[in-house]
Amino acid sequence: MSRITARRRITAVDASHPGGVGRVDTVAMEEPLEIRLGGAPYTVTMRTPGHDVELAQGLLGAEGIITRLEDVATARYCAGSVMDDETGQPANTYNVLDIRLAPGVIVPEGRVRRAVTSSACGVCGTESIDLLRTQARFDIAADDVRVRAETLLAMPDALREAQKVFSSTGGLHGVALFTAEGEMLVAREDVGRHNATDKVIGWAMQHGRYPASGSVLFVSGRTSFELAQKAAMAGVPVLAGISAPSSLAVDVAEELGITLAGFVRGDRMNLYTHPERIVLEG
């Protein structure tokens, strides 16, 4: 069975079948991932399995624990809490990932998470939201990238086409990293938009694009504070989404020099902060 999707029997009700009809439906998988640092528990997040090392590296970058790929010495899956019936030993469920940091890289006590992070919330497990208002290490305001409006407006369709699992389940968020010219560099899906963002940023770190200067981070839903914060920590100059941003996302983008676009769909968009990076007609 695929660990990205699962099949479940359902009762479907519609105009042709008002009394309901049984069929099999495809649903998106949601499983816990325990991230350990040097063998010690760090956090547990609910995610769609896959690209877990990217997720962990992106998360650690967003929280200011690592600043480059070399800050991670090793990343490996560990045996989980499920016991193997034959051996009586813990089995590898691929739901426990141990990250060993390079010598000299330490985790400040205030950054250790204390609770499970759900697929709906990327920051609720931290000590406080104020902790995530870390001064961004990159001078995003100095990024002079320009993106044509028609290029930005083409990104929702490109991301939607790349969301293969969404097509079969309708249950995953999508996030993609684009060049200023509209080339999609990477796209990731997950039950949590914050997880999908971490996977994209982790990919950027692995592929020498961290900081992600001169790029556009595009999200399939609303743009929250946590996504703006992750974009800021990764040095992303343009953050855009199909839906609305939150007030805190706008505040973070304004303060740190990020161009924030919302309701990017069809032939329209709203530019909330630093619109000078978007090249408009006329």
Coordinates of C-alpha atoms in Angstrom, one line a residue:
M1 CA 0.0 0.0 0.0
S2 CA 1.2 3.5 -0.8
R3 CA 2.2 5.5 2.3
I4 CA 1.1 8.7 0.6
T5 CA -2.5 7.6 0.0
A6 CA -4.9 5.0 1.3
R7 CA -8.1 3.4 0.1
R8 CA -11.2 3.5 2.3
R9 CA -14.8 2.4 1.7
I10 CA -17.3 5.2 1.9
T11 CA -21.0 5.9 1.3
A12 CA -21.3 8.5 -1.5
V13 CA -24.5 10.7 -1.6
D14 CA -25.4 12.8 -4.6
A15 CA -28.4 13.8 -6.7
S16 CA -28.3 10.4 -8.6
H17 CA -27.9 8.4 -5.4
P18 CA -29.9 10.3 -2.7
G19 CA -30.0 7.1 -0.6
G20 CA -26.2 6.7 -0.8
V21 CA -24.1 4.2 -2.7
G22 CA -21.0 2.3 -1.5
R23 CA -17.7 2.8 -3.2
V24 CA -13.9 3.0 -2.5
D25 CA -12.3 6.4 -2.2
T26 CA -8.7 7.5 -2.0
V27 CA -7.6 9.6 1.0
A28 CA -4.3 11.3 1.8
M29 CA -2.2 9.6 4.5
E30 CA -1.4 11.5 7.7
E31 CA 1.2 10.0 10.0
P32 CA 3.3 11.3 12.9
L33 CA 7.0 12.0 12.3
E34 CA 9.1 12.3 15.4
I35 CA 12.2 14.4 14.8
R36 CA 15.1 13.7 17.2
L37 CA 18.2 15.8 17.5
G38 CA 21.2 13.7 18.5
G39 CA 18.9 11.0 19.8
A40 CA 16.8 13.4 22.0
P41 CA 13.2 14.2 21.2
Y42 CA 12.7 17.5 19.5
T43 CA 9.2 17.6 18.0
V44 CA 6.5 15.4 16.6
T45 CA 4.6 16.7 13.5
M46 CA 1.7 15.2 11.7
R47 CA 2.6 15.0 8.0
T48 CA 2.2 13.1 4.7
P49 CA 5.1 10.6 4.6
G50 CA 7.8 11.4 2.1
H51 CA 10.7 13.9 1.8
D52 CA 11.1 13.8 5.5
V53 CA 14.7 14.8 5.6
E54 CA 13.8 17.9 3.6
L55 CA 11.0 18.6 6.1
A56 CA 13.4 18.3 9.0
Q57 CA 16.1 20.5 7.4
G58 CA 13.5 23.1 6.4
L59 CA 12.0 23.2 9.9
L60 CA 15.4 23.5 11.5
G61 CA 16.3 26.3 9.1
A62 CA 13.1 28.1 9.8
E63 CA 13.7 28.0 13.5
G64 CA 17.2 29.3 13.2
I65 CA 18.9 26.2 14.5
I66 CA 20.8 25.5 11.2
T67 CA 21.9 28.0 8.7
R68 CA 23.4 25.8 6.0
L69 CA 23.3 22.2 4.8
E70 CA 26.7 21.5 6.4
D71 CA 25.1 22.1 9.9
V72 CA 23.5 18.6 9.6
A73 CA 26.0 15.8 10.0
T74 CA 23.6 12.8 9.4
A75 CA 19.9 12.1 9.1
R76 CA 18.6 8.6 9.5
Y77 CA 15.4 6.8 10.3
C78 CA 15.2 4.9 13.6
A79 CA 13.1 2.1 14.9
G80 CA 9.8 3.3 16.1
S81 CA 7.4 2.2 18.9
V82 CA 5.8 -0.5 16.8
M83 CA 7.0 -4.0 17.7
D84 CA 7.8 -6.6 15.1
D85 CA 5.6 -9.7 15.7
E86 CA 8.3 -12.1 14.7
T87 CA 11.4 -10.7 16.4
G88 CA 9.7 -8.9 19.3
Q89 CA 12.0 -5.9 18.5
P90 CA 11.0 -2.3 17.6
A91 CA 10.3 -2.1 13.9
N92 CA 11.3 0.7 11.6
T93 CA 8.1 2.6 10.8
Y94 CA 9.9 5.4 9.0
N95 CA 8.1 7.7 11.4
V96 CA 11.2 8.5 13.6
L97 CA 14.0 10.6 12.1
D98 CA 17.2 11.3 14.0
I99 CA 19.2 14.3 12.9
R100 CA 22.7 14.7 14.2
L101 CA 24.0 18.2 14.0
A102 CA 27.6 19.1 13.1
P103 CA 30.0 19.8 16.0
G104 CA 29.4 23.3 17.4
V105 CA 25.8 23.5 16.3
I106 CA 23.6 23.6 19.4
V107 CA 19.9 23.9 20.1
P108 CA 18.9 26.8 22.4
E109 CA 16.7 25.6 25.2
G110 CA 13.9 27.9 24.2
R111 CA 13.6 26.3 20.8
V112 CA 12.8 22.8 22.0
R113 CA 9.2 22.0 21.2
R114 CA 7.0 20.5 23.9
A115 CA 4.0 19.2 22.1
V116 CA 2.7 17.4 19.0
T117 CA 2.4 19.8 16.0
S118 CA -0.8 19.1 14.1
S119 CA -1.1 19.2 10.3
A120 CA -3.0 22.5 10.7
C121 CA -0.5 24.4 12.8
G122 CA 3.2 24.8 12.3
V123 CA 4.1 27.0 15.4
C124 CA 1.6 25.9 18.1
G125 CA 4.1 23.6 19.6
T126 CA 6.7 26.2 20.4
E127 CA 7.2 28.1 23.6
S128 CA 5.8 31.2 22.1
I129 CA 5.1 32.9 18.8
D130 CA 7.4 35.7 19.8
L131 CA 10.2 33.2 19.7
L132 CA 9.7 32.8 15.9
R133 CA 10.0 36.5 15.3
T134 CA 13.8 36.0 15.0
Q135 CA 15.6 38.6 13.1
A136 CA 16.0 37.2 9.6
R137 CA 19.7 36.5 8.8
F138 CA 19.3 37.6 5.1
D139 CA 18.8 41.1 3.9
I140 CA 15.6 40.4 1.9
A141 CA 14.9 44.1 1.4
A142 CA 18.1 44.4 -0.7
D143 CA 16.9 41.7 -3.1
D144 CA 16.2 43.5 -6.4
V145 CA 14.4 40.7 -8.2
R146 CA 11.5 41.6 -10.5
V147 CA 8.6 39.3 -11.5
R148 CA 6.2 40.1 -14.3
A149 CA 2.6 40.0 -13.3
E150 CA 1.7 37.5 -16.0
T151 CA 4.4 35.2 -14.8
L152 CA 3.0 35.3 -11.2
L153 CA -0.5 34.7 -12.5
A154 CA 0.6 31.6 -14.3
M155 CA 2.0 29.9 -11.1
P156 CA -1.3 28.6 -9.7
D157 CA -2.0 26.5 -12.7
A158 CA 1.6 25.2 -12.8
L159 CA 1.4 24.3 -9.1
R160 CA -2.0 22.6 -9.5
E161 CA -0.6 20.5 -12.4
A162 CA 2.3 19.4 -10.2
Q163 CA -0.1 18.3 -7.3
K164 CA -0.4 14.7 -8.4
V165 CA -1.7 13.4 -5.1
F166 CA -4.2 16.3 -4.7
S167 CA -5.7 15.2 -8.0
S168 CA -6.6 11.8 -6.5
T169 CA -7.5 12.8 -2.9
G170 CA -8.3 16.5 -2.9
G171 CA -6.7 16.6 0.6
L172 CA -3.2 18.0 0.3
H173 CA -1.7 21.4 0.3
G174 CA 0.9 22.3 -2.3
V175 CA 3.9 24.6 -2.2
A176 CA 6.4 25.4 -5.0
L177 CA 9.5 27.4 -5.5
F178 CA 9.8 29.3 -8.8
T179 CA 12.4 31.4 -10.4
A180 CA 11.6 35.0 -11.3
E181 CA 11.1 33.8 -14.9
G182 CA 8.4 31.3 -13.8
E183 CA 10.4 28.1 -13.9
M184 CA 9.2 25.7 -11.2
L185 CA 12.2 24.4 -9.3
V186 CA 10.4 22.1 -6.9
A187 CA 6.9 21.3 -5.7
R188 CA 5.9 19.4 -2.6
E189 CA 2.5 18.3 -1.2
D190 CA 1.5 17.6 2.4
V191 CA -1.5 17.5 4.7
G192 CA 0.0 20.6 6.4
R193 CA 1.0 23.7 4.4
H194 CA 3.8 24.4 6.9
N195 CA 5.2 20.9 6.2
A196 CA 5.0 21.4 2.5
T197 CA 6.8 24.7 2.9
D198 CA 9.5 23.1 5.0
K199 CA 10.0 20.3 2.4
V200 CA 10.5 23.0 -0.3
I201 CA 13.0 25.0 1.8
G202 CA 14.8 21.8 2.7
W203 CA 15.1 21.0 -1.0
A204 CA 16.5 24.5 -1.6
M205 CA 19.1 23.9 1.1
Q206 CA 20.1 20.6 -0.4
H207 CA 20.4 22.0 -3.9
G208 CA 22.5 25.1 -3.1
R209 CA 19.6 27.6 -3.3
Y210 CA 19.7 28.7 0.4
P211 CA 19.1 31.6 0.8
A212 CA 16.4 31.4 -1.8
S213 CA 17.1 34.8 -3.2
G214 CA 15.6 35.9 -6.5
S215 CA 12.8 33.3 -6.1
V216 CA 9.0 33.1 -5.6
L217 CA 7.5 30.8 -2.9
F218 CA 3.9 30.0 -4.0
V219 CA 1.3 28.3 -1.7
S220 CA -2.0 26.7 -2.7
G221 CA -4.0 28.2 0.2
R222 CA -4.0 31.0 2.6
T223 CA -0.7 32.6 3.7
S224 CA -0.3 32.6 7.5
F225 CA 2.2 34.2 9.8
E226 CA 4.2 30.9 10.0
L227 CA 4.6 30.8 6.2
A228 CA 5.8 34.4 6.1
Q229 CA 8.2 33.6 8.9
K230 CA 9.6 30.5 7.1
A231 CA 10.0 32.5 3.9
A232 CA 11.8 35.3 5.7
M233 CA 14.2 32.8 7.4
A234 CA 14.9 31.3 4.0
G235 CA 15.6 34.6 2.3
V236 CA 12.6 34.4 -0.1
P237 CA 11.8 37.9 -1.6
V238 CA 8.4 37.1 -3.1
L239 CA 5.7 35.1 -1.3
A240 CA 2.4 34.5 -3.0
G241 CA -0.8 32.4 -2.5
I242 CA -4.1 31.6 -4.1
S243 CA -6.0 32.7 -1.0
A244 CA -5.8 35.5 1.6
P245 CA -2.9 36.4 3.9
S246 CA -3.4 36.9 7.6
S247 CA -2.7 40.3 9.3
L248 CA 0.4 38.9 10.9
A249 CA 1.7 37.6 7.6
V250 CA 1.3 41.1 6.1
D251 CA 3.1 42.6 9.1
V252 CA 6.1 40.2 8.9
A253 CA 6.3 40.7 5.1
E254 CA 6.2 44.5 5.4
E255 CA 8.8 44.6 8.2
L256 CA 11.3 42.2 6.6
G257 CA 11.0 43.4 3.0
I258 CA 9.0 40.5 1.4
T259 CA 6.7 41.1 -1.5
L260 CA 3.4 39.5 -0.4
A261 CA 0.7 38.7 -3.0
G262 CA -2.7 37.1 -2.2
F263 CA -5.7 36.0 -4.2
V264 CA -3.4 35.2 -7.1
R265 CA -5.9 33.5 -9.5
G266 CA -7.2 34.0 -13.0
D267 CA -6.3 37.5 -14.1
R268 CA -6.2 39.2 -10.7
M269 CA -4.1 39.5 -7.5
N270 CA -3.8 41.7 -4.5
L271 CA -0.3 43.1 -3.6
Y272 CA -0.1 43.7 0.1
T273 CA 3.5 44.6 0.7
H274 CA 6.5 45.8 -1.4
P275 CA 4.6 45.9 -4.8
E276 CA 7.6 47.4 -6.6
R277 CA 9.0 43.9 -7.3
I278 CA 6.0 43.0 -9.5
V279 CA 6.2 44.4 -13.0
L280 CA 2.7 45.5 -14.1
E281 CA 1.4 46.4 -17.5
G282 CA 0.8 50.0 -18.4

